[in-house]
Coordinates of C-alpha atoms in Angstrom, one line a residue:
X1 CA 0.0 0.0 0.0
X2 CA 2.8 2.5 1.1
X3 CA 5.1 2.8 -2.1
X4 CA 7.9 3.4 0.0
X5 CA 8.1 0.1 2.1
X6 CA 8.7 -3.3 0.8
X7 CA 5.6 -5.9 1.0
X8 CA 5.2 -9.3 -0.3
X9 CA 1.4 -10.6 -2.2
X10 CA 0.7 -13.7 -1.2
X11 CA 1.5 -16.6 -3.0
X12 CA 2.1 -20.7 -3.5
X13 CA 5.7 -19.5 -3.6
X14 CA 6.1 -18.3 -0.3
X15 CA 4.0 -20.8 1.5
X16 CA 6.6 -23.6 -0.1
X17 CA 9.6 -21.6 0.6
X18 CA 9.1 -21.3 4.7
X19 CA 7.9 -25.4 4.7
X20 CA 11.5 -25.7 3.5
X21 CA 13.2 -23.5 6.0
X22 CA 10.8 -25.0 8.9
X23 CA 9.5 -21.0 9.2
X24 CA 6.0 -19.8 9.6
X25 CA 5.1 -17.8 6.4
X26 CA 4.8 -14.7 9.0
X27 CA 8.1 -15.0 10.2
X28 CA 9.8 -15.6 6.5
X29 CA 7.4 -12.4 5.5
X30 CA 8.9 -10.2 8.4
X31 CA 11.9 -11.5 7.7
X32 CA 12.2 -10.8 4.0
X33 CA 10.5 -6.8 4.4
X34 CA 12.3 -5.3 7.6
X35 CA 14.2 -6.2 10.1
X36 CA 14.7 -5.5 14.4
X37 CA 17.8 -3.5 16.1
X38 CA 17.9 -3.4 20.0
X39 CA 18.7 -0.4 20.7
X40 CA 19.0 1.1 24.3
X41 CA 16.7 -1.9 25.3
X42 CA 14.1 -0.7 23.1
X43 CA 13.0 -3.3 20.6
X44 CA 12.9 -1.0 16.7
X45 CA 11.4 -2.7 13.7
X46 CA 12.6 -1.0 10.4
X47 CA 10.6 -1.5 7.2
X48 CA 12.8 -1.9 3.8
X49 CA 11.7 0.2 1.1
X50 CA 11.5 -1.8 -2.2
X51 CA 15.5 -1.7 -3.1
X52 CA 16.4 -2.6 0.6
X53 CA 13.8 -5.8 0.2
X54 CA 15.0 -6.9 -3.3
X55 CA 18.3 -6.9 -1.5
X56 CA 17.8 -8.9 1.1
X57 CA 15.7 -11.3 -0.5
X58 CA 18.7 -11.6 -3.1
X59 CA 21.1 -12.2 0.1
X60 CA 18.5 -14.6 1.3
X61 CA 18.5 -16.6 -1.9
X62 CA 22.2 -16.4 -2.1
X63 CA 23.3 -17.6 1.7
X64 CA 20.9 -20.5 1.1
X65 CA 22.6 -21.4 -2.5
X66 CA 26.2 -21.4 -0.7
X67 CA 24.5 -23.6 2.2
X68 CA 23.0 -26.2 -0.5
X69 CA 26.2 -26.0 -2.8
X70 CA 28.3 -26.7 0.4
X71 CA 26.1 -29.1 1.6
X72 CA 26.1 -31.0 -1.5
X73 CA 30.0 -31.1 -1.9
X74 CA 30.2 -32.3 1.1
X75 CA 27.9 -35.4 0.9
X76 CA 30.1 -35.9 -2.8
X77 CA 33.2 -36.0 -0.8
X78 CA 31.9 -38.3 1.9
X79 CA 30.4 -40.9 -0.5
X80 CA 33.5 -40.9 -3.1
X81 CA 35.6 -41.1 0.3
X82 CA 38.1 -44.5 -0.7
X83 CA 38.8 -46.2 2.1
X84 CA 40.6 -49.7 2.6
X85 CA 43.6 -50.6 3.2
X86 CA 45.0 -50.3 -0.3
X87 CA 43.7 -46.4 -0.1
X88 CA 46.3 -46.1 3.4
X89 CA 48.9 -47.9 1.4
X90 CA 48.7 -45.5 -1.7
X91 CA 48.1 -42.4 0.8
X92 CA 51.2 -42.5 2.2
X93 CA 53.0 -43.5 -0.4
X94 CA 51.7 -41.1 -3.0
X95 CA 49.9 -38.5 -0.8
X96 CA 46.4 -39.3 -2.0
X97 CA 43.6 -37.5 -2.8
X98 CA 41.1 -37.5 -0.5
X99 CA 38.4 -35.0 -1.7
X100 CA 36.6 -33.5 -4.9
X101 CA 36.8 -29.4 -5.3
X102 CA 34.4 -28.2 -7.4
X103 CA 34.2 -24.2 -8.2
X104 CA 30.6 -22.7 -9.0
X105 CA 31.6 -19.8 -11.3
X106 CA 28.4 -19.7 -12.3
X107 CA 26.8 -17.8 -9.0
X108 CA 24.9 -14.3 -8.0
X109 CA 27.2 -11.4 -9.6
X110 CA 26.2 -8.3 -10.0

């Protein structure tokens, strides 16, 4: 309604999006359109203006790509982990590899 501060329609999108993060859709909403500072024990809640929103959902989005990407890595490391007695062998002969890096070059640039 106020042109100046950020506010979400609601949608099928939102309602999936805080089932995945275990969030009520209230608490995603609030989350995504302002935000709380402390400040001389007083509790301040800010409204984002539309720029401000769009940014933080962005950062939002982002955070939980890095999360997922790491996430996923990890579980490829864990499952391609060797492991035997031939792997301890070849280790300390050769050093061995023990992990997969994998560079996402492809992310949120500006």
């Amino acid at each position: 309604n106020d042109p100046d501060k950020a506010s979400l329609l609601p949608s099928d999108a939102l309602g999936k999006v805080s089932s995945l993060l275990c969030v009520s859709e209230k608490d995603l909403t609030f989350s995504l359109v302002s935000t709380t500072h402390l400040t001389r024990g007083e509790l301040l809640q800010m409204n984002y203006n539309l720029e401000q929103g769009e940014d933080n959902r962005d950062a939002i989005a982002k955070a939980i790509y890095g999360e997922l990407f790491q996430w996923i890595v990890s579980k490829i490391n864990t499952l391609l982990e060797p492991k035997g007695r031939a792997y301890k062998d070849a280790k300390e002969r050769e050093g061995g590899v023990t992990e997969v890096g994998i560079l996402d070059i492809f992310g949120f640039e500006n």
